[in-house]
Tab-separated table of C-alpha atoms in Angstrom:
chain	number	residue	atom	x	y	z
A	1	LYS	CA	93.421	67.700	40.307
A	2	ALA	CA	94.382	64.852	37.996
A	3	GLY	CA	92.646	64.724	34.634
A	4	VAL	CA	90.966	61.869	32.847
A	5	THR	CA	93.340	59.013	32.160
A	6	GLN	CA	92.994	56.356	29.504
A	7	THR	CA	94.921	53.151	29.023
A	8	PRO	CA	96.445	51.969	26.874
A	9	ARG	CA	97.299	54.927	24.679
A	10	TYR	CA	97.938	52.814	21.604
A	11	LEU	CA	96.738	49.399	20.523
A	12	ILE	CA	97.232	47.291	17.458
A	13	LYS	CA	94.894	44.368	16.933
A	14	THR	CA	93.885	42.123	14.076
A	15	ARG	CA	90.434	41.550	12.654
A	16	GLY	CA	88.288	39.232	14.718
A	17	GLN	CA	90.047	39.950	17.997
A	18	GLN	CA	88.494	41.767	20.892
A	19	VAL	CA	89.812	44.719	22.856
A	20	THR	CA	89.187	46.382	26.209
A	21	LEU	CA	89.907	50.044	26.832
A	22	SER	CA	90.037	51.636	30.253
A	23	CYS	CA	89.144	55.088	31.533
A	24	SER	CA	89.648	56.658	34.948
A	25	PRO	CA	87.564	59.805	35.469
A	26	ILE	CA	88.427	62.967	37.308
A	27	SER	CA	87.991	62.490	41.033
A	28	GLY	CA	84.400	63.264	42.024
A	29	HIS	CA	83.000	62.790	38.540
A	30	ARG	CA	80.419	60.036	38.361
A	31	SER	CA	79.501	60.262	34.692
A	32	VAL	CA	81.701	58.742	32.016
A	33	SER	CA	81.051	59.001	28.291
A	34	TRP	CA	82.804	57.354	25.372
A	35	TYR	CA	83.249	58.743	21.878
A	36	GLN	CA	84.739	57.349	18.698
A	37	GLN	CA	86.665	59.675	16.412
A	38	THR	CA	87.429	58.774	12.805
A	39	PRO	CA	88.462	60.952	9.849
A	40	GLY	CA	85.297	60.070	7.962
A	41	GLN	CA	82.625	60.194	10.636
A	42	GLY	CA	84.171	62.643	13.059
A	43	LEU	CA	83.299	62.428	16.736
A	44	GLN	CA	80.443	60.064	17.493
A	45	PHE	CA	78.883	59.248	20.833
A	46	LEU	CA	79.125	55.626	21.943
A	47	PHE	CA	77.584	55.469	25.417
A	48	GLU	CA	77.390	57.139	28.786
A	49	TYR	CA	77.487	55.654	32.263
A	50	PHE	CA	76.464	57.051	35.604
A	51	SER	CA	76.605	55.170	38.890
A	52	GLU	CA	77.333	51.905	37.110
A	53	THR	CA	74.264	52.271	34.856
A	54	GLN	CA	74.226	52.955	31.151
A	55	ARG	CA	72.035	56.021	30.717
A	56	ASN	CA	72.409	56.645	27.030
A	57	LYS	CA	73.699	54.805	24.007
A	58	GLY	CA	74.690	55.926	20.531
A	59	ASN	CA	74.023	54.207	17.253
A	60	PHE	CA	76.699	51.529	17.309
A	61	PRO	CA	76.391	47.763	16.876
A	62	GLY	CA	76.212	45.437	19.835
A	63	ARG	CA	79.895	44.578	19.400
A	64	PHE	CA	80.548	47.773	21.312
A	65	SER	CA	79.819	47.500	25.010
A	66	GLY	CA	80.887	49.123	28.203
A	67	ARG	CA	80.588	49.095	31.922
A	68	GLN	CA	81.296	51.244	34.901
A	69	PHE	CA	82.602	50.206	38.271
A	70	SER	CA	81.673	51.444	41.722
A	71	ASN	CA	84.711	53.756	41.749
A	72	SER	CA	83.407	55.347	38.505
A	73	ARG	CA	86.180	53.869	36.396
A	74	SER	CA	84.881	52.633	33.082
A	75	GLU	CA	85.829	50.131	30.449
A	76	MET	CA	84.655	49.686	26.917
A	77	ASN	CA	84.934	46.503	24.950
A	78	VAL	CA	84.833	45.888	21.244
A	79	SER	CA	84.428	42.312	20.139
A	80	THR	CA	85.075	40.792	16.720
A	81	LEU	CA	87.092	43.750	15.555
A	82	GLU	CA	86.652	45.066	12.032
A	83	LEU	CA	88.972	47.274	10.010
A	84	GLY	CA	86.477	50.126	10.358
A	85	ASP	CA	86.891	50.087	14.131
A	86	SER	CA	90.286	51.724	13.737
A	87	ALA	CA	89.824	55.047	15.478
A	88	LEU	CA	90.700	57.276	18.381
A	89	TYR	CA	88.500	56.369	21.336
A	90	LEU	CA	87.954	59.223	23.717
A	91	CYS	CA	86.621	59.012	27.215
A	92	ALA	CA	85.134	61.987	29.021
A	93	SER	CA	84.073	62.454	32.606
A	94	SER	CA	81.697	65.032	33.983
A	95	ARG	CA	79.450	66.060	36.817
A	96	ARG	CA	76.349	68.197	36.811
A	97	ASP	CA	76.989	71.882	37.279
A	98	ARG	CA	74.455	74.686	36.741
A	99	GLY	CA	72.054	72.650	34.663
A	100	THR	CA	74.273	70.470	32.563
A	101	ASP	CA	77.522	68.574	32.454
A	102	THR	CA	80.776	69.852	31.071
A	103	GLN	CA	82.705	66.920	29.695
A	104	TYR	CA	86.445	66.741	30.233
A	105	PHE	CA	88.275	64.428	27.904
A	106	GLY	CA	91.177	62.110	28.301
A	107	PRO	CA	94.047	61.750	25.807
A	108	GLY	CA	92.349	58.891	24.017
A	109	THR	CA	93.288	55.380	22.972
A	110	ARG	CA	94.315	55.015	19.367
A	111	LEU	CA	93.193	51.620	18.098
A	112	THR	CA	94.521	50.232	14.855
A	113	VAL	CA	92.906	47.114	13.431
A	114	LEU	CA	94.950	45.229	10.835
B	1	ALA	CA	67.509	66.014	15.189
B	2	GLN	CA	70.306	68.076	16.628
B	3	LYS	CA	73.049	69.155	14.284
B	4	VAL	CA	76.189	71.250	14.380
B	5	THR	CA	77.771	72.624	11.219
B	6	GLN	CA	81.267	73.976	10.954
B	7	ALA	CA	81.485	74.991	7.325
B	8	GLN	CA	85.179	75.849	7.420
B	9	THR	CA	87.184	72.670	7.086
B	10	GLU	CA	90.588	74.319	7.243
B	11	ILE	CA	91.845	77.847	7.817
B	12	SER	CA	95.415	79.043	7.359
B	13	VAL	CA	96.583	82.344	8.795
B	14	VAL	CA	99.839	84.051	9.537
B	15	GLU	CA	100.757	84.733	13.127
B	16	LYS	CA	99.139	87.857	14.648
B	17	GLU	CA	96.181	87.725	12.296
B	18	ASP	CA	92.683	87.559	13.785
B	19	VAL	CA	90.629	84.529	12.832
B	20	THR	CA	86.973	83.616	13.323
B	21	LEU	CA	85.712	80.057	13.396
B	22	ASP	CA	82.065	79.650	12.483
B	23	CYS	CA	79.545	77.346	14.119
B	24	VAL	CA	75.878	76.976	13.211
B	25	TYR	CA	73.582	74.665	15.129
B	26	GLU	CA	70.118	73.181	14.834
B	27	THR	CA	67.968	72.064	17.732
B	28	ARG	CA	64.312	71.905	18.682
B	29	ASP	CA	65.108	72.181	22.373
B	30	THR	CA	64.491	75.509	24.054
B	31	THR	CA	67.153	74.763	26.645
B	32	TYR	CA	70.502	73.714	25.302
B	33	TYR	CA	74.201	74.259	25.805
B	34	LEU	CA	76.960	75.029	23.365
B	35	PHE	CA	80.626	74.235	23.744
B	36	TRP	CA	83.945	74.797	22.064
B	37	TYR	CA	86.800	72.330	22.349
B	38	LYS	CA	90.344	72.448	21.034
B	39	GLN	CA	92.175	69.343	19.844
B	40	PRO	CA	95.927	69.809	19.445
B	41	PRO	CA	97.992	67.202	17.605
B	42	SER	CA	98.352	65.218	20.826
B	43	GLY	CA	94.697	64.243	20.441
B	44	GLU	CA	93.169	65.296	23.731
B	45	LEU	CA	90.044	67.444	23.521
B	46	VAL	CA	90.509	70.538	25.654
B	47	PHE	CA	87.416	72.323	26.948
B	48	LEU	CA	87.366	76.048	26.126
B	49	ILE	CA	83.915	77.426	26.870
B	50	ARG	CA	80.321	76.558	27.617
B	51	ARG	CA	77.258	78.695	26.935
B	52	ASN	CA	73.586	78.094	27.727
B	53	SER	CA	70.715	79.059	25.477
B	54	PHE	CA	69.484	81.764	27.829
B	55	ASP	CA	72.721	83.686	27.939
B	56	GLU	CA	73.531	85.535	24.754
B	57	GLN	CA	76.125	87.724	26.333
B	58	ASN	CA	79.368	87.622	24.421
B	59	GLU	CA	82.435	86.498	26.288
B	60	ILE	CA	86.080	87.425	26.107
B	61	SER	CA	88.885	85.484	27.684
B	62	GLY	CA	92.295	86.825	26.848
B	63	ARG	CA	92.777	86.494	23.094
B	64	TYR	CA	89.630	84.372	22.765
B	65	SER	CA	86.111	85.702	22.307
B	66	TRP	CA	82.785	84.101	21.550
B	67	ASN	CA	79.721	85.533	19.823
B	68	PHE	CA	76.467	83.691	20.523
B	69	GLN	CA	73.438	84.745	18.458
B	70	LYS	CA	70.215	82.780	18.843
B	71	SER	CA	68.570	84.666	15.981
B	72	THR	CA	71.021	83.099	13.544
B	73	SER	CA	71.697	79.924	15.567
B	74	SER	CA	75.371	80.699	15.585
B	75	PHE	CA	78.133	80.465	18.154
B	76	ASN	CA	81.280	81.838	16.577
B	77	PHE	CA	84.758	81.831	18.046
B	78	THR	CA	87.384	84.492	17.396
B	79	ILE	CA	91.072	84.316	18.166
B	80	THR	CA	92.745	87.700	18.224
B	81	ALA	CA	96.411	88.005	17.340
B	82	SER	CA	96.770	84.315	16.582
B	83	GLN	CA	99.865	82.414	17.641
B	84	VAL	CA	101.517	79.273	16.342
B	85	VAL	CA	100.396	77.456	19.504
B	86	ASP	CA	96.790	78.056	18.451
B	87	SER	CA	97.245	75.554	15.634
B	88	ALA	CA	94.772	72.767	16.316
B	89	VAL	CA	91.408	71.407	15.323
B	90	TYR	CA	88.539	73.282	16.957
B	91	PHE	CA	85.202	71.635	17.583
B	92	CYS	CA	81.866	73.205	18.306
B	93	ALA	CA	79.405	70.975	20.171
B	94	LEU	CA	75.767	71.012	21.270
B	95	SER	CA	74.448	69.345	24.401
B	96	GLU	CA	71.296	67.264	24.049
B	97	ASN	CA	68.584	66.673	26.643
B	98	PRO	CA	70.017	68.709	29.502
B	99	ASN	CA	66.882	68.068	31.578
B	100	SER	CA	66.919	64.326	31.076
B	101	GLY	CA	69.602	63.704	33.632
B	102	TYR	CA	72.371	63.148	31.159
B	103	SER	CA	74.144	65.255	28.564
B	104	THR	CA	75.358	63.954	25.250
B	105	LEU	CA	77.477	66.074	22.965
B	106	THR	CA	76.788	66.382	19.253
B	107	PHE	CA	79.938	67.623	17.575
B	108	GLY	CA	80.575	69.498	14.382
B	109	LYS	CA	83.163	68.134	11.965
B	110	GLY	CA	85.776	70.532	13.263
B	111	THR	CA	87.859	73.316	11.762
B	112	MET	CA	91.585	72.807	11.411
B	113	LEU	CA	93.427	76.040	12.144
B	114	LEU	CA	96.995	76.361	10.949
B	115	VAL	CA	98.917	79.379	12.162
B	116	SER	CA	102.234	79.881	10.468
B	117	PRO	CA	105.034	82.108	11.765
């Protein structure tokens, strides 16, 4: 079974621009979560989608948004990029199994903001 | 608030040594789940194990073993006879609100394991 895929793998943007990252979950997984990983803050939860609805959101400004499509693929968007948005953005997909979800991660998109 | 602490920032061992990675968690939930993930230099987080709060049985999988102790809120991970390929950052994580319909992971800061030949 194919794993979680993320595109693009690398991005370089300048301050003020916006960016869209894409995630395709494992087949059959309807939940998609996004995490930001930075050296200073570690892994932080951004948001989670299930059946095209955002079910949970982390403590990030409104510049960070996402959506999920009917085929469970998800995108996240960051508008008005800041230098501090440089990070590895990880997407994870999951489905409920024996009481909770086990999240399986993609390879990530490394975003550099100049 | 839920919290995961991995006090060891970096560990260096020589191949074939045993190594234990510590994880201490805090939660007010009575039902929760604990996870370990491995992040090699490529960046992808690889799922290793999941444990629920009602199952304190230790687990062994090949060279890997996990010791879950609710009394000390710890979920430690031991690699026996370490190999160079074990070099990676290891994350312990706690699942929030498992009965709410969604699961969000709270991660520790990670422990970088360097195994030298």
